Short mmCIF file of C-alpha atoms and ligand atoms in Angstrom, two decimals:
data_model
loop_
_atom_site.label_atom_id
_atom_site.label_comp_id
_atom_site.label_asym_id
_atom_site.label_seq_id
_atom_site.Cartn_x
_atom_site.Cartn_y
_atom_site.Cartn_z
CA MET P 1 31.56 79.34 130.76
CA SER P 2 31.20 77.85 134.22
CA PRO P 3 27.72 77.11 135.55
CA PRO P 4 25.93 79.90 137.43
CA PRO P 5 25.51 79.79 141.23
CA PRO P 6 22.51 78.03 142.72
CA THR P 7 19.59 80.33 143.45
CA PRO P 8 19.06 81.67 145.96
CA PHE P 9 22.75 82.18 146.77
CA LYS P 10 23.55 84.20 149.90
CA PRO P 11 26.95 83.18 151.23
CA ALA P 12 28.56 83.81 154.62
CA LEU P 13 32.25 83.49 155.52
CA LEU P 14 33.25 82.01 158.88
CA VAL P 15 36.87 82.48 159.95
CA VAL P 16 37.35 79.97 162.76
CA ASP P 17 39.77 80.54 165.65
CA LEU P 18 42.49 82.40 163.74
CA GLN P 19 44.18 83.23 167.04
CA GLU P 20 47.75 83.59 168.25
CA ASP P 21 47.63 80.48 170.45
CA PHE P 22 47.10 78.30 167.37
CA CYS P 23 50.03 79.86 165.48
CA PRO P 24 53.69 78.84 165.66
CA PRO P 25 56.14 79.59 167.01
CA SER P 26 54.62 81.38 169.98
CA GLY P 27 51.20 79.75 170.32
CA ALA P 28 50.36 77.39 173.17
CA LEU P 29 48.68 74.89 170.80
CA PRO P 30 50.45 75.55 167.51
CA VAL P 31 48.99 74.22 164.28
CA PRO P 32 51.74 73.44 161.71
CA ASN P 33 52.05 76.24 159.13
CA ALA P 34 49.04 78.05 160.58
CA ARG P 35 50.29 81.49 159.53
CA ASP P 36 50.09 80.39 155.88
CA VAL P 37 46.32 80.83 156.02
CA ILE P 38 46.43 84.53 156.83
CA ALA P 39 46.94 85.78 153.25
CA PRO P 40 44.24 83.53 151.71
CA VAL P 41 41.82 84.45 154.51
CA ASN P 42 42.49 88.15 153.94
CA GLN P 43 41.80 87.62 150.24
CA LEU P 44 38.45 85.99 151.04
CA LEU P 45 37.62 88.90 153.35
CA SER P 46 37.84 91.23 150.35
CA TYR P 47 34.99 89.35 148.61
CA PRO P 48 31.39 90.55 148.96
CA PHE P 49 30.08 87.80 151.27
CA ALA P 50 26.66 88.73 152.70
CA LEU P 51 28.12 88.22 156.18
CA LYS P 52 31.66 87.75 157.46
CA LEU P 53 32.17 86.46 160.99
CA ALA P 54 35.22 85.44 162.97
CA THR P 55 35.13 83.05 165.89
CA LYS P 56 37.32 83.02 168.96
CA ASP P 57 38.06 80.01 171.12
CA TRP P 58 37.37 81.80 174.40
CA HIS P 59 37.99 79.63 177.42
CA PRO P 60 37.73 80.43 181.12
CA PRO P 61 40.87 79.31 183.05
CA SER P 62 38.85 76.43 184.53
CA HIS P 63 38.00 74.88 181.14
CA VAL P 64 37.53 71.09 181.08
CA SER P 65 39.69 70.69 177.96
CA PHE P 66 42.89 71.84 179.72
CA ALA P 67 45.08 68.92 180.81
CA ALA P 68 46.33 71.06 183.71
CA ASN P 69 42.82 71.12 185.18
CA HIS P 70 42.78 67.33 185.66
CA ALA P 71 44.24 65.25 188.51
CA GLY P 72 47.97 64.73 188.08
CA SER P 73 48.07 67.12 185.12
CA PRO P 74 48.27 64.39 182.45
CA PRO P 75 50.26 65.10 179.28
CA PRO P 76 48.24 67.11 176.74
CA PHE P 77 47.58 65.87 173.17
CA VAL P 78 47.83 62.18 174.19
CA SER P 79 45.54 62.16 177.24
CA THR P 80 41.77 62.18 177.23
CA THR P 81 38.93 62.87 179.61
CA THR P 82 35.29 61.89 179.73
CA ILE P 83 32.84 64.75 179.45
CA GLU P 84 29.37 64.19 180.87
CA HIS P 85 26.25 66.16 180.13
CA PRO P 86 25.77 68.26 183.31
CA LEU P 87 22.07 67.38 183.47
CA SER P 88 22.25 63.84 182.17
CA ALA P 89 25.36 61.84 183.13
CA ALA P 90 24.35 58.94 180.87
CA HIS P 91 25.30 61.16 177.95
CA ARG P 92 29.08 61.16 177.87
CA TYR P 93 31.98 60.98 175.49
CA THR P 94 35.77 60.93 175.49
CA THR P 95 37.75 63.93 174.28
CA THR P 96 41.39 65.03 173.95
CA LEU P 97 43.08 67.13 176.62
CA TRP P 98 44.98 70.19 175.42
CA PRO P 99 47.58 72.60 176.77
CA VAL P 100 46.09 75.72 178.33
CA HIS P 101 45.11 77.87 175.32
CA CYS P 102 42.91 80.77 174.30
CA VAL P 103 42.14 81.87 177.84
CA GLN P 104 39.80 84.85 177.75
CA HIS P 105 41.59 88.24 177.43
CA THR P 106 45.10 86.76 177.20
CA ARG P 107 47.61 87.53 174.42
CA GLY P 108 47.18 84.04 173.01
CA SER P 109 43.44 84.57 172.60
CA GLU P 110 43.96 87.57 170.31
CA PHE P 111 43.46 87.30 166.57
CA ALA P 112 46.61 86.24 164.72
CA ALA P 113 48.88 89.14 163.74
CA GLY P 114 48.16 90.22 160.17
CA PHE P 115 44.61 88.81 160.06
CA ASP P 116 42.46 91.58 158.63
CA CYS P 117 39.87 91.30 161.41
CA ALA P 118 38.62 94.87 160.78
CA LYS P 119 36.77 93.40 157.78
CA VAL P 120 34.56 91.05 159.82
CA ASP P 121 31.02 91.98 160.80
CA GLY P 122 31.29 90.35 164.21
CA THR P 123 32.97 87.84 166.51
CA VAL P 124 31.39 84.67 167.87
CA HIS P 125 32.84 83.36 171.14
CA LYS P 126 32.98 79.60 171.65
CA GLY P 127 34.17 77.22 174.36
CA VAL P 128 33.01 79.63 177.04
CA ASP P 129 31.22 77.09 179.26
CA PRO P 130 33.90 75.47 181.47
CA ARG P 131 31.98 72.18 181.64
CA VAL P 132 31.96 71.20 177.96
CA GLU P 133 34.24 71.11 174.94
CA MET P 134 32.92 73.13 172.02
CA TYR P 135 34.88 72.70 168.81
CA SER P 136 31.97 73.87 166.66
CA ALA P 137 31.16 77.56 166.39
CA PHE P 138 27.48 76.62 166.66
CA CYS P 139 27.12 74.45 169.77
CA ASP P 140 28.58 71.61 171.81
CA PRO P 141 28.13 68.03 170.56
CA PHE P 142 25.38 67.20 173.09
CA ARG P 143 23.15 69.20 170.73
CA TRP P 144 22.83 66.02 168.66
CA THR P 145 21.77 63.82 171.58
CA GLU P 146 18.36 63.70 173.24
CA ALA P 147 19.87 65.49 176.26
CA GLY P 148 20.34 68.60 174.12
CA ALA P 149 23.00 71.32 173.88
CA VAL P 150 24.66 72.63 177.03
CA SER P 151 26.02 75.71 175.26
CA ALA P 152 25.11 77.37 171.95
CA SER P 153 26.48 80.53 170.39
CA GLY P 154 23.36 81.73 168.56
CA LEU P 155 25.20 81.44 165.24
CA GLU P 156 22.52 79.22 163.66
CA GLN P 157 19.82 81.81 164.37
CA ARG P 158 22.05 84.64 163.17
CA LEU P 159 22.65 82.95 159.82
CA LYS P 160 19.03 81.92 159.42
CA ALA P 161 17.75 85.43 160.24
CA LEU P 162 19.73 86.70 157.23
CA ALA P 163 18.55 83.83 154.99
CA ILE P 164 22.14 82.69 154.44
CA THR P 165 22.21 79.70 152.06
CA ASP P 166 25.92 78.89 151.88
CA VAL P 167 28.57 78.82 154.60
CA TYR P 168 32.26 79.01 153.67
CA VAL P 169 34.54 77.90 156.50
CA VAL P 170 38.26 78.64 156.91
CA GLY P 171 40.63 79.02 159.87
CA LEU P 172 42.08 76.70 162.52
CA ALA P 173 42.23 73.89 162.97
CA MET P 174 41.00 71.92 159.99
CA ASP P 175 40.82 68.61 161.91
CA TYR P 176 39.04 70.06 164.97
CA CYS P 177 37.14 73.33 165.02
CA VAL P 178 36.86 73.92 161.25
CA LYS P 179 35.62 70.37 160.75
CA ALA P 180 33.14 70.50 163.66
CA THR P 181 31.83 73.88 162.47
CA ALA P 182 31.41 72.66 158.89
CA GLU P 183 29.68 69.48 160.06
CA ASP P 184 27.20 71.47 162.12
CA ALA P 185 26.63 73.92 159.25
CA VAL P 186 25.61 71.00 157.02
CA ALA P 187 23.47 69.52 159.81
CA PHE P 188 21.66 72.88 160.16
CA GLY P 189 20.86 72.82 156.45
CA PHE P 190 23.44 75.16 154.91
CA ARG P 191 25.36 74.28 151.74
CA THR P 192 28.83 74.13 153.25
CA TRP P 193 32.26 74.75 151.79
CA VAL P 194 35.73 74.50 153.31
CA VAL P 195 38.46 76.38 151.46
CA ARG P 196 41.71 74.39 151.71
CA ASP P 197 44.05 77.36 151.27
CA GLY P 198 42.48 79.01 154.31
CA THR P 199 42.94 76.15 156.77
CA ARG P 200 45.63 73.94 158.34
CA ALA P 201 45.38 70.88 160.60
CA VAL P 202 46.82 70.15 164.06
CA GLY P 203 47.76 66.76 162.59
CA GLY P 204 49.65 68.33 159.67
CA GLU P 205 49.14 67.06 156.12
CA GLU P 206 47.99 63.63 157.28
CA GLY P 207 45.46 65.23 159.63
CA ALA P 208 44.24 67.45 156.80
CA ARG P 209 43.81 64.53 154.40
CA LYS P 210 41.78 62.53 156.92
CA ALA P 211 39.65 65.54 157.91
CA GLU P 212 38.93 66.29 154.25
CA GLU P 213 37.83 62.71 153.62
CA GLU P 214 35.51 62.75 156.65
CA MET P 215 34.01 66.10 155.70
CA VAL P 216 33.41 65.10 152.08
CA ALA P 217 31.63 61.96 153.34
CA LYS P 218 29.22 64.26 155.19
CA GLY P 219 28.40 66.36 152.14
CA ILE P 220 30.81 69.22 152.80
CA ARG P 221 32.48 70.55 149.65
CA VAL P 222 36.21 71.01 150.13
CA VAL P 223 37.57 73.39 147.49
CA SER P 224 40.56 75.57 146.64
CA LEU P 225 40.62 79.35 146.36
CA GLY P 226 40.37 79.13 142.55
CA ASP P 227 37.14 77.08 142.65
CA GLU P 228 34.16 78.35 140.65
CA SER P 229 32.10 78.56 143.87
CA LEU P 230 34.35 81.42 144.97
CA GLY P 231 33.91 83.03 141.58
CA TRP P 232 30.18 83.14 142.38
CA VAL P 233 30.96 85.07 145.57
CA GLU P 234 33.34 87.46 143.84
CA ALA P 235 30.71 88.21 141.22
CA LEU P 236 28.07 89.24 143.77
CA GLU P 237 27.21 92.90 144.08
CA ALA P 238 28.95 94.33 147.11
CA SER P 239 26.28 95.36 149.60
CA PRO P 240 26.26 99.11 150.37
C1 VGL Y 301 40.77 73.88 168.72
C2 VGL Y 301 41.67 72.25 170.04
C3 VGL Y 301 41.20 72.87 171.17
C4 VGL Y 301 40.55 74.42 167.34
C5 VGL Y 301 40.28 74.51 169.83
O1 VGL Y 301 40.30 75.64 167.22
O2 VGL Y 301 40.62 73.63 166.37
N1 VGL Y 301 41.45 72.74 168.83
N2 VGL Y 301 40.49 74.00 171.04
ZN1 ZN Y 302 39.96 75.15 172.75
#
């Protein structure tokens, strides 16, 4: 017999950015083997999580993370820019520039074909403020500086209002938005799980290995679909 779940145990599922632009071959910012996650994610969506949410990377055309929006249109993936807090320029950090992706209302911003999005209870939009990068589904990284968040999705409050204890994160990409979302979930006090089968990295297998190591170091539990922690979810009573 495997050990019982912790009590209380009220788990939520977050499906991060499972959108066409992150899927090969057509996506603008394709994550290797991204479509492999669709079947495992659909399986997880059939479990009785207390809450199931999907996120969408949802950028305005003027977003700061697009290489094309910077002088000389530097090459994406290998170029960076410095992002400053709009109210406090002393707070700044360097971030990667990307191809134009997930522009609001475009084909590429739609959920990936075959993703059973009818089973989610809602969609959280992220990366909406053109001035800041927002990998996490919760907030931009200035949240953790004294200058404070520029943009927050309300996800923390939504989970806390339902007394969620555990957050299970899957989706794209493991080394960017899944990782940032899981790190914030831990920082906000949730027991946090990343399910390997349901995620893939921009940096391929090497990117996945490094992301896993960094997440584990922060107290995130990286597990496979067969892990006992998912047995706890399956065994919950489906809510009416
Ligand atoms: C993502 C790069 C840029 C992600 C989003 O969803 O991981 N990566 N925007
Ligand atoms: Zn993005």
